[in-house]
XYZ file of C-alpha atoms in Angstrom:
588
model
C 47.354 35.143 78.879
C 44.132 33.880 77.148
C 42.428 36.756 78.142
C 44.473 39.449 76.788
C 46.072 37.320 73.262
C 43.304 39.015 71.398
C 44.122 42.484 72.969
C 47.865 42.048 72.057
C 47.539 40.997 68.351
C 45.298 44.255 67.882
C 47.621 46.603 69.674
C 50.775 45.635 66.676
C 49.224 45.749 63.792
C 51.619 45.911 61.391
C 53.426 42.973 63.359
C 53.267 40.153 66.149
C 53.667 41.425 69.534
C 57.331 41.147 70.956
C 58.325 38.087 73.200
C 58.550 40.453 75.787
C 55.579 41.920 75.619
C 54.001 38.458 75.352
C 56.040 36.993 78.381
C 54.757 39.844 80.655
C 51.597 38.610 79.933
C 52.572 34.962 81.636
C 54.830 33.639 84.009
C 57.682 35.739 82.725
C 58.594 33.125 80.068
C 57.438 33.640 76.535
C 56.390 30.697 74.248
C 57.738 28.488 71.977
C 58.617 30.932 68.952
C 57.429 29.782 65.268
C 56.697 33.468 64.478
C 60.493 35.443 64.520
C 62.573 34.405 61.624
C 65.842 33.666 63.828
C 68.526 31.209 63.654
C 68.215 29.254 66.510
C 71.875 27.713 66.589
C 73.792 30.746 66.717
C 75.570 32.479 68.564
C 76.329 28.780 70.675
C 76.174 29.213 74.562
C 80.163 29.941 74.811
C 79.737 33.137 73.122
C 76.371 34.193 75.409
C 78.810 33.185 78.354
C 81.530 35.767 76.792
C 78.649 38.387 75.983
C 77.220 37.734 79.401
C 80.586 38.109 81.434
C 81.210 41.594 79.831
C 78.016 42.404 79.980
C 78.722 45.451 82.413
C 81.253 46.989 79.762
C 79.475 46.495 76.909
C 76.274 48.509 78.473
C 78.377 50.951 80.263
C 80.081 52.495 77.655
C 79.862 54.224 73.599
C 80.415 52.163 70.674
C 83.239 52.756 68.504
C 82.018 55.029 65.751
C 80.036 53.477 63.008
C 83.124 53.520 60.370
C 85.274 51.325 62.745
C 82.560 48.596 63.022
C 81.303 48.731 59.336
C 85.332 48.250 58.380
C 85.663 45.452 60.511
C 82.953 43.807 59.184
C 83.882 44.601 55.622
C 87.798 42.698 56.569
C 85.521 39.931 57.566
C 83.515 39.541 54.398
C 85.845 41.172 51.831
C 83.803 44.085 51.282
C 85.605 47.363 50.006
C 84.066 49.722 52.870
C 83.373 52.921 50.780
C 80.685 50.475 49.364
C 78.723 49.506 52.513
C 76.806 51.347 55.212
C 75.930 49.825 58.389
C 72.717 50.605 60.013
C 70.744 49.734 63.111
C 68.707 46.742 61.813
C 67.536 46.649 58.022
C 64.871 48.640 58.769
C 66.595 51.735 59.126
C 68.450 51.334 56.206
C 64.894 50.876 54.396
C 64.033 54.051 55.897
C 66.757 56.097 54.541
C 66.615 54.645 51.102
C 63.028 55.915 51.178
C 64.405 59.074 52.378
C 66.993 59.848 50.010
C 66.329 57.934 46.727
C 63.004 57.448 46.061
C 61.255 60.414 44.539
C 58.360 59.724 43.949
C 57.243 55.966 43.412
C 58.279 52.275 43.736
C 57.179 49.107 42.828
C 57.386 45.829 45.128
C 56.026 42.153 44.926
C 53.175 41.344 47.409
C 53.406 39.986 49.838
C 56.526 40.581 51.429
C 58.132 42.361 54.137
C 55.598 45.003 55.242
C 58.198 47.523 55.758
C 58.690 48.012 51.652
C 55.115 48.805 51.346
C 54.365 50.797 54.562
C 57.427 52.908 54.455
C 56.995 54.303 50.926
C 53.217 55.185 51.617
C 54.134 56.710 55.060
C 56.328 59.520 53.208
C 53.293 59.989 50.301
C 55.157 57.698 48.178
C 53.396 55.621 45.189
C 53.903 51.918 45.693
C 52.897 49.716 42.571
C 51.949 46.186 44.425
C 52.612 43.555 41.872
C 50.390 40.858 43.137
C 52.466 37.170 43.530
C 49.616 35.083 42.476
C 48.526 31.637 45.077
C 47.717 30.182 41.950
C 50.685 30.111 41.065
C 52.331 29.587 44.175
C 53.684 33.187 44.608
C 56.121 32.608 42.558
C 57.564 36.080 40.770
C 57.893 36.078 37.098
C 60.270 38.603 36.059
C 59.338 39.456 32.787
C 55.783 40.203 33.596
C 57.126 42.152 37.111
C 59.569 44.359 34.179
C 55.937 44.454 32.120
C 54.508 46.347 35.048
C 56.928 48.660 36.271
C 57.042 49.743 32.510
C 53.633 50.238 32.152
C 52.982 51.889 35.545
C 56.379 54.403 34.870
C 57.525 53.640 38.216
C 61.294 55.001 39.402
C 62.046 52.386 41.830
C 61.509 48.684 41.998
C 62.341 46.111 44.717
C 62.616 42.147 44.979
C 63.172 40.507 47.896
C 65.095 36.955 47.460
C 64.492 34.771 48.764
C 60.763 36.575 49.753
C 58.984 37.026 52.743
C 56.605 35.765 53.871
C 56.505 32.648 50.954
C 60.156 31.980 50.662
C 60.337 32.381 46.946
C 63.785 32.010 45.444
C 65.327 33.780 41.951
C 68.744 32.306 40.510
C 71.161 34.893 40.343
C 71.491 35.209 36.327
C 67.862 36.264 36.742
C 68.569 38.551 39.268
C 71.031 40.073 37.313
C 69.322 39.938 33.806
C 66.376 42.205 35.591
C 68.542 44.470 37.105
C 70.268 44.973 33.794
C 66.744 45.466 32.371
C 66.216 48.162 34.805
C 69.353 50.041 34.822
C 67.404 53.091 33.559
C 65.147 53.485 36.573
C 66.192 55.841 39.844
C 66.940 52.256 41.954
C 66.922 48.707 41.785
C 67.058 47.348 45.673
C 67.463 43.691 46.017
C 66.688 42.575 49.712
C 68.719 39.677 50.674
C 67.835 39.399 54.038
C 67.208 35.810 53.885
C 69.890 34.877 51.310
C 72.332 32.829 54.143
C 69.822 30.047 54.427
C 69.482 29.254 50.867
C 70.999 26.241 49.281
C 69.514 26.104 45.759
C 72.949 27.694 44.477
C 76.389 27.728 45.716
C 77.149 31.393 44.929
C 73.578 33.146 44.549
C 74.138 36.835 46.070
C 74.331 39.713 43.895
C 76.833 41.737 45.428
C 79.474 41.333 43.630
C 77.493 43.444 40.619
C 75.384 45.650 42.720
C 79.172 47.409 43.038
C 79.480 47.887 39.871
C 76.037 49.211 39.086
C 75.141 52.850 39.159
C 71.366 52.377 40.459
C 71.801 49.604 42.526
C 71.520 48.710 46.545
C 71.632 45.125 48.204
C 70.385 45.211 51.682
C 71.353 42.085 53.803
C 70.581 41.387 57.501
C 72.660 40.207 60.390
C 70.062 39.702 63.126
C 68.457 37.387 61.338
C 71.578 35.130 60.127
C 72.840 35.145 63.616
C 70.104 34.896 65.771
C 69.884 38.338 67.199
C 67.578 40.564 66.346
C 67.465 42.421 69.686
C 71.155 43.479 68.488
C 70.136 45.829 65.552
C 71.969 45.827 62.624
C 72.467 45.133 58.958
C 73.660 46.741 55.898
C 73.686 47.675 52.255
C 75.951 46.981 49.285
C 76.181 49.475 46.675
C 78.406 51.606 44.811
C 80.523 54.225 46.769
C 78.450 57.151 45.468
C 74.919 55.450 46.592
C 76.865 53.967 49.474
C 78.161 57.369 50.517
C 75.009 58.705 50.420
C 73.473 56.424 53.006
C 76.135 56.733 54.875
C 76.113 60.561 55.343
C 73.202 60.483 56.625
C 73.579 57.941 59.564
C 73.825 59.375 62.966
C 77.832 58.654 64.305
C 76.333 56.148 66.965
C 73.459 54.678 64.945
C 75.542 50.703 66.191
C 75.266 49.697 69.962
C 77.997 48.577 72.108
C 76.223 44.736 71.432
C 76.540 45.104 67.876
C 79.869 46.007 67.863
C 80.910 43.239 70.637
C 78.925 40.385 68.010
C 80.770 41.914 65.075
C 84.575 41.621 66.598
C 84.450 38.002 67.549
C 83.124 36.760 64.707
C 86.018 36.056 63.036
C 86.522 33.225 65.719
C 83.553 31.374 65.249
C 83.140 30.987 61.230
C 82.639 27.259 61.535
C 80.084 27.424 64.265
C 77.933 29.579 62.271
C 78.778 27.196 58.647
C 77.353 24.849 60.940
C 74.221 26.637 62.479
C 73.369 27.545 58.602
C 73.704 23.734 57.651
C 71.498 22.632 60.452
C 68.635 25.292 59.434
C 68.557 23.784 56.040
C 68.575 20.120 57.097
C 65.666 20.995 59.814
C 63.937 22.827 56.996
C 63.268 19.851 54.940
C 62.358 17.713 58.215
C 59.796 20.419 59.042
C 58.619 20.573 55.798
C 57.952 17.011 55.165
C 56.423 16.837 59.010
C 53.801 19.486 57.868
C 53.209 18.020 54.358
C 51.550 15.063 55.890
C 48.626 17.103 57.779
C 45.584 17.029 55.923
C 44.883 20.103 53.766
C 47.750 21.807 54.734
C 49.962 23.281 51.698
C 53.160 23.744 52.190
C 54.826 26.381 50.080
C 59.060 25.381 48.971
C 61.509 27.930 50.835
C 65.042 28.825 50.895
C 64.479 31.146 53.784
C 64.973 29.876 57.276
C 60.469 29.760 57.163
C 57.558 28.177 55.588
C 55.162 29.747 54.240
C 52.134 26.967 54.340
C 48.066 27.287 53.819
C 45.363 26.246 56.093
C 43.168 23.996 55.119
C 39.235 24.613 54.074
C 37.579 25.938 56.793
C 40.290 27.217 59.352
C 40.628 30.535 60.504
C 44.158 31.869 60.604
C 43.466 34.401 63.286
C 41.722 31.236 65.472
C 44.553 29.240 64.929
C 47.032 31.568 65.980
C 45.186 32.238 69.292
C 44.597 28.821 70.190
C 47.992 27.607 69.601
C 49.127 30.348 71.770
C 47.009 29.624 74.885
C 46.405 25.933 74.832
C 49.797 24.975 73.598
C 52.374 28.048 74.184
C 53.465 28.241 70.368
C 53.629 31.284 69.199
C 53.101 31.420 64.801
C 52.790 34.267 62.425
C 49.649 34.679 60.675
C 49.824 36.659 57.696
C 46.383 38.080 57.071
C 47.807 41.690 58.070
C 50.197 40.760 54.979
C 48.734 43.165 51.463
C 48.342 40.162 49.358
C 47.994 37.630 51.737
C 45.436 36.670 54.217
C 44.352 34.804 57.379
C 44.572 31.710 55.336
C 48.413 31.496 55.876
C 50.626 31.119 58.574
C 54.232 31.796 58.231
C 56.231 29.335 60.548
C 60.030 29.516 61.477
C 62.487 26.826 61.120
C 63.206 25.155 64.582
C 64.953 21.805 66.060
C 63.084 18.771 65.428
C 62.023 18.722 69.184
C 59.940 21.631 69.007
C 58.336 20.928 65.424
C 56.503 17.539 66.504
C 55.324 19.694 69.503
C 54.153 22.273 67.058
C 52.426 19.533 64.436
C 50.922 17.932 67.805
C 49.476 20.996 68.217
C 47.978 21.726 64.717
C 46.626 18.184 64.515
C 44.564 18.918 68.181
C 43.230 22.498 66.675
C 42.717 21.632 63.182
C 41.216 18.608 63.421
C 40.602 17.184 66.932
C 37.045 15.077 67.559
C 35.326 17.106 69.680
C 33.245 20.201 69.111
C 36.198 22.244 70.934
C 39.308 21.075 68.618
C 37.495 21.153 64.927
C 38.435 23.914 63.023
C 37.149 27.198 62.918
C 34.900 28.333 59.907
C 36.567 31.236 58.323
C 34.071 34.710 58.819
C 31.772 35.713 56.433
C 33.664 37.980 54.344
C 36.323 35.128 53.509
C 39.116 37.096 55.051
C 38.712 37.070 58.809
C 40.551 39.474 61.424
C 43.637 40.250 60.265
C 45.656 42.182 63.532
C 43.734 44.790 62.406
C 44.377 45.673 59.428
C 42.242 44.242 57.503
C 40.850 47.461 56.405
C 44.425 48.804 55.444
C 44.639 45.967 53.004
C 41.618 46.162 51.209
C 41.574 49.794 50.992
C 45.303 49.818 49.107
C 44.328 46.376 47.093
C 41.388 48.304 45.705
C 43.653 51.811 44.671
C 46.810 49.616 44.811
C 48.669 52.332 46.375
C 46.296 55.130 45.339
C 44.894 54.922 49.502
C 41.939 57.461 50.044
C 42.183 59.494 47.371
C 41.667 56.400 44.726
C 38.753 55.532 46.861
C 37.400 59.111 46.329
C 38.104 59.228 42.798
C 35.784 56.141 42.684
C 32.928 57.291 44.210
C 32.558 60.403 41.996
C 33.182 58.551 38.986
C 36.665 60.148 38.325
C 37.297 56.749 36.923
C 40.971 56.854 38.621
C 42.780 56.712 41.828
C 45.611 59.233 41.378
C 47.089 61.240 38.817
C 48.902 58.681 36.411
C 47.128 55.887 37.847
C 44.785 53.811 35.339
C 41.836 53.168 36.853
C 41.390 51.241 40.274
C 39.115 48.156 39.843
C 35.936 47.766 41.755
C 35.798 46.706 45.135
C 36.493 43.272 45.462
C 38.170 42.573 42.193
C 41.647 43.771 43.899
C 44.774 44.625 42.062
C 45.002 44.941 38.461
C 47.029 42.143 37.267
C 49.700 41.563 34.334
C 48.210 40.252 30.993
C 48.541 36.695 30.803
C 51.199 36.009 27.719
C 49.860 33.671 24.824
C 52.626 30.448 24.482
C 54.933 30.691 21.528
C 57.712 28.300 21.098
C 60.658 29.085 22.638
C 64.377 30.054 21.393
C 67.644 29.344 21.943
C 68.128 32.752 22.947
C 65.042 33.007 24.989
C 66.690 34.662 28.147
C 65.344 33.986 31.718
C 63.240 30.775 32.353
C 59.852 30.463 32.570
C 56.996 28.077 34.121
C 56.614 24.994 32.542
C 53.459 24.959 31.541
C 50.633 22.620 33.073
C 49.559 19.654 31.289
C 46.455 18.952 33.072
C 43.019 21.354 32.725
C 40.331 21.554 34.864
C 39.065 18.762 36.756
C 35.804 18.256 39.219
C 36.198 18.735 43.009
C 36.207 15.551 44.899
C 33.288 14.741 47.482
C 35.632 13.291 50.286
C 38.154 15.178 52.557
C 41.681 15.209 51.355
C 43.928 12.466 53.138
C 47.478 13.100 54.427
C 50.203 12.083 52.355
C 53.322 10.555 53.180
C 56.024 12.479 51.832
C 59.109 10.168 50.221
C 62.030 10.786 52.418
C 63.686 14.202 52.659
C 61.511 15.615 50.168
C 58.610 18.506 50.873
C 55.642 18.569 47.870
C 52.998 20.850 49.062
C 49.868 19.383 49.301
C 47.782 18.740 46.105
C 43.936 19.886 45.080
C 42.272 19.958 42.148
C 41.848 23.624 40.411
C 38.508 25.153 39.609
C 36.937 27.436 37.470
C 38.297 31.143 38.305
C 36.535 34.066 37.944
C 38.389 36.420 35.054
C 39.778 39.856 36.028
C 39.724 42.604 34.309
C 43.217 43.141 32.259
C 45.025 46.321 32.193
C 48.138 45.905 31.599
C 50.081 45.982 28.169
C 50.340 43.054 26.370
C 54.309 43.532 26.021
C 56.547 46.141 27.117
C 58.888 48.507 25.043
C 61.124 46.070 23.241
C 64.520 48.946 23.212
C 65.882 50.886 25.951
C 68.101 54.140 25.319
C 71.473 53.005 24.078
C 73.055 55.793 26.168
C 72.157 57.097 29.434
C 73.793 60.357 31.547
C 74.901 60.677 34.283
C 72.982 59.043 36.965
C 70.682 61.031 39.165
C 71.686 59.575 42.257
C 75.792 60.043 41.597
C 77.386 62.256 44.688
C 78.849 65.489 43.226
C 82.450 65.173 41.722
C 82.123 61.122 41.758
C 81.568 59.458 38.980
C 80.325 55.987 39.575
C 81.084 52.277 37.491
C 80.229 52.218 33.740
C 76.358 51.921 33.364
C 75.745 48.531 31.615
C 73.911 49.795 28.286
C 70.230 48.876 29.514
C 69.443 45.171 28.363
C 65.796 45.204 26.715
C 63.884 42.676 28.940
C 62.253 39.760 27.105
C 58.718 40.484 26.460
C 56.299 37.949 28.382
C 54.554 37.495 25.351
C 58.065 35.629 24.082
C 57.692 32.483 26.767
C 55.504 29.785 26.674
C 52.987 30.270 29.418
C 49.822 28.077 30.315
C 46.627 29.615 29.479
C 44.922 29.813 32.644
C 42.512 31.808 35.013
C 44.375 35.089 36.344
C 41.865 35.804 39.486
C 42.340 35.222 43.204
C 42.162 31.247 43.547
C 39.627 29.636 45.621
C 40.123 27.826 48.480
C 41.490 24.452 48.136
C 43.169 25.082 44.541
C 46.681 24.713 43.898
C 49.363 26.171 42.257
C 48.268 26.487 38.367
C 46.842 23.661 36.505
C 48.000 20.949 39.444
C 51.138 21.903 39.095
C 53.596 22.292 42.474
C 55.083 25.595 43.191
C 58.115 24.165 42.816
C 57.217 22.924 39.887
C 56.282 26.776 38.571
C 59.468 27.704 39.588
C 60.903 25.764 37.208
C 62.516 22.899 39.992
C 61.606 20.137 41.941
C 61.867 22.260 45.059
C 63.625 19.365 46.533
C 67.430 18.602 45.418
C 69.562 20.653 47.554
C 72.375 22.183 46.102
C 75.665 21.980 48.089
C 76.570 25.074 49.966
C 79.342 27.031 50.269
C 82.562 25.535 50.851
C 84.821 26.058 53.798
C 88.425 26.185 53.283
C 89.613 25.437 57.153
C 88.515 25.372 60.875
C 89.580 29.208 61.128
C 87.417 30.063 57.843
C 84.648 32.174 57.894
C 81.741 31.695 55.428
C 81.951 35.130 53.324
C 78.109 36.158 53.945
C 77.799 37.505 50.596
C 78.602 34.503 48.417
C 82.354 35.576 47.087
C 84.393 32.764 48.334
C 86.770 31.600 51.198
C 88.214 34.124 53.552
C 90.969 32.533 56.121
């Protein structure tokens, strides 16, 4: 395999190659997987014996049509089924939004899930990357994100929560506050892939209001939750017109004979999979703490079933990733062919205890064995290092951010910028153009979604030794500390604040089907201006290596938490129960 990991990463650019591909490159037995975000305690063997016994029907014959699946997974999660559509992994589903509701541009936090930038651009699309800063440990600040949007006009934005690659989490009053904020644009898609594993609220899926929203979709995965993403499928929450829409368009067998075996017994093994979620979370904070002790190694807070944690000074991602492959058969996702990451970062599934002290055994001989062999890699000279290819890709859209080629073009003849409504794309290496930082005032009762506490230490000299691993207290996960540095500034060009009053009335919505007429509009709520919240004064530019999240501060901290309480989860009301997957309550 050693001879061809190199070969395989550059082949799948956008992504890591599959485990098949990479286990007909061995013995026939792929490694240890740290790179697929999949629950690893579900389904439990008894129902791969029942899948495996009936494995002969289940390939040999069609599905049941799409509409019989989708409504017995809406009796299972008390979903009305006019308002979902069922597609063959969340991807397609991304697809067809593209497709059919965006017109002409949408804005998305970066980094994330690649498909929500690549898609968009594929079909000629605008996409508006707002960039999630390191130094402030990619956490998304909602005001500033509404700032953006409104100042680059776009029709469609997206947040995914919790976010991929970095975990990031929004409450769900903030959730709702922005989509409130935004009710005037084409669409407002919240991606809750990820939302099952999260335990910082009891109840935090938006669902319930995405229904009664005319502009709104909630996409949520299955493959992931239940540990099968060669079974494609997932699906989307929305009113019936927007719901309808989607679902109009799906072919009549878009679900496999798999998906809808998985689907129908369900309902008989609820409190295995309360159980499988509850085990993620616990091994989440193990492997968190387990990672917080290596030397120079930041590890980022999650609610997703993965953590999102930075090399330290010196180590190549792309290096890393190889090495770990074919000296220790683990197989992790590097995230340099991430826009808005880079080969600094590794994104590393939850997995049983067993498997993460083979995984930190294997770090600590990479990273920072004695001899010439095992000490880590010095990153290449441009300070991003091979990225699975796509390292071009990246820089060419973080220079036009979005604008591709032609921005480029519109550069080099002095055109000044990189599409038609675009301001002007900054110059090469200065990267996206960034929200203004907001001056602190003094904040009011009435003050609307929280903010950052601010720091309350400034700059401070680099020390001359090698950071030292810390012992983490017990079931608690700080990311590893640094002093900041001086930053370089970047250029502002965004607004100071955004329009302070929406319309009062809006018609009716483009996106209604024909003859429908969907849920009252909520009358657009004006979105606090980010000038309104306190917010340290602080460098805006990319952060050197080494430097934390802003002024010393944790990223859980920036969030506004300690990152480390956990919240209890959602209740079960009997051995027959099964956990209703978008946050609403007991089903029996």
């Amino acid at each position: 395999m050693a001879d061809n990991v190199t070969s395989l990463f550059r082949s799948t650019a956008a992504h890591s190659p599959s485990m098949a591909a990479l286990a007909r490159e061995s013995d026939g037995a792929g490694p240890v997987d740290f790179c697929i975000p999949c629950n690893p305690y579900f389904p439990t063997p008894a129902m791969f014996e029942d899948m495996a016994t009936r494995l002969r029907e289940i390939i040999t014959y069609y599905p049941s049509s799409a509409d019989t699946i989708t409504a017995e997974l809406c009796s299972l999660l008390q979903l009305p089924p006019q308002c979902v559509a069922m597609g063959n992994g969340s991807t397609e589903l991304i697809t067809w939004i593209d497709h059919l509701l965006v017109r002409e541009s949408l804005a998305v936090p970066v980094p994330t899930f690649g498909r929500w930038t690549d898609q968009p651009m594929e079909t000629g699309k605008r996409v508006d990357m707002f960039p999630l800063q390191e130094s402030s440990g990619f956490a998304l600040d909602l005001a500033q994100y509404a700032e953006f949007i409104r100042a680059r006009g776009t029709k469609v934005a997206v947040i995914c929560n919790p976010n991929n690659p970095d975990g990031g989490f929004l409450h769900k009053h903030a959730v709702v506050q922005f989509m409130d904020a935004m009710a005037d644009l084409d669409l407002v898609v919240i991606d809750e892939s990820f939302l099952e594993f999260a335990d910082a609220e009891v109840e935090p899926s938006v669902v319930q209001e995405a229904m009664l929203r005319p502009n709104v979709i909630v996409l949520r995965s299955l493959g992931k939750n239940f540990g099968l993403h060669g079974i494609r499928f997932g699906y989307l929450v929305a009113n019936p017109a927007l719901a309808g829409r989607v679902r109009s368009m799906l072919p009549k067998w878009n679900l496999n004979s798999f998906a809808e075996h998985v689907v129908f017994m369900l309902k008989e093994h609820g409190t295995e999979y309360q159980q499988s979620l509850h085990q993620v979370r616990r091994d989440r904070m193990d492997m968190s703490g387990q990672l917080s002790s290596l030397p120079g190694l930041t590890v980022y807070p999650s609610q997703g079933n993965f953590l999102f944690v930075r090399l330290p000074v010196g180590a190549e991602g792309t290096v890393v990733r190889d090495r770990m492959l074919t000296e220790h058969r683990l197989l992790v996702r590097e995230c340099g062919n991430k826009i808005g990451s880079s080969s600094r970062f590794l994104r590393l599934v939850v997995r049983p205890q067993v498997d993460v002290r083979r995984l930190v055994s294997g770090l600590e001989q990479v990273l920072y064995g004695t001899s010439r062999r095992g000490a880590a890699v010095p990153e290449q000279a441009t300070g991003t290092g091979y990225s699975s290819g796509t390292a071009a890709i990246d820089r060419l859209f973080s220079e036009t951010n979005g604008a591709g080629t032609q921005g480029l073009a519109a550069q080099a003849i002095g055109a000044g910028t990189g599409a038609p409504g675009l301001p002007a794309a900054p110059a090469a290496g200065i990267g996206m153009p960034l929200p203004a930082v907001p001056s602190p005032v003094p904040v009011g009762a009435d003050a609307g979604m929280p903010m950052p506490a601010a720091a309350s230490s400034g700059p401070q000299q680099m020390p001359q030794q090698a950071p030292q691993p810390l012992q983490p207290p017990p079931m608690q996960s700080p990311p590893m500390q640094s002093p900041p540095v001086p930053q370089q500034p970047v250029p502002q060009q965004m607004p100071q604040q955004m329009p302070q009053q929406m319309p009062q009335q809006m018609p009716q919505h483009p996106l209604a089907a024909p003859g429908q007429v969907p849920a009252p509009a909520p009358v657009p709520a004006p979105m606090p201006a980010a000038a309104s919240y306190p917010s340290p004064q602080m460098p805006t530019g990319p952060t050197p290596p080494g430097v934390p999240a802003r002024g010393g501060l944790t990223a859980a901290q920036v969030r506004g938490t300690d990152g480390l309480s956990q919240a209890p989860g959602a209740s079960w009301s009997g051995a027959q129960s099964w956990p209703e997957a978008a946050g609403m309550g007991q089903l029996s």
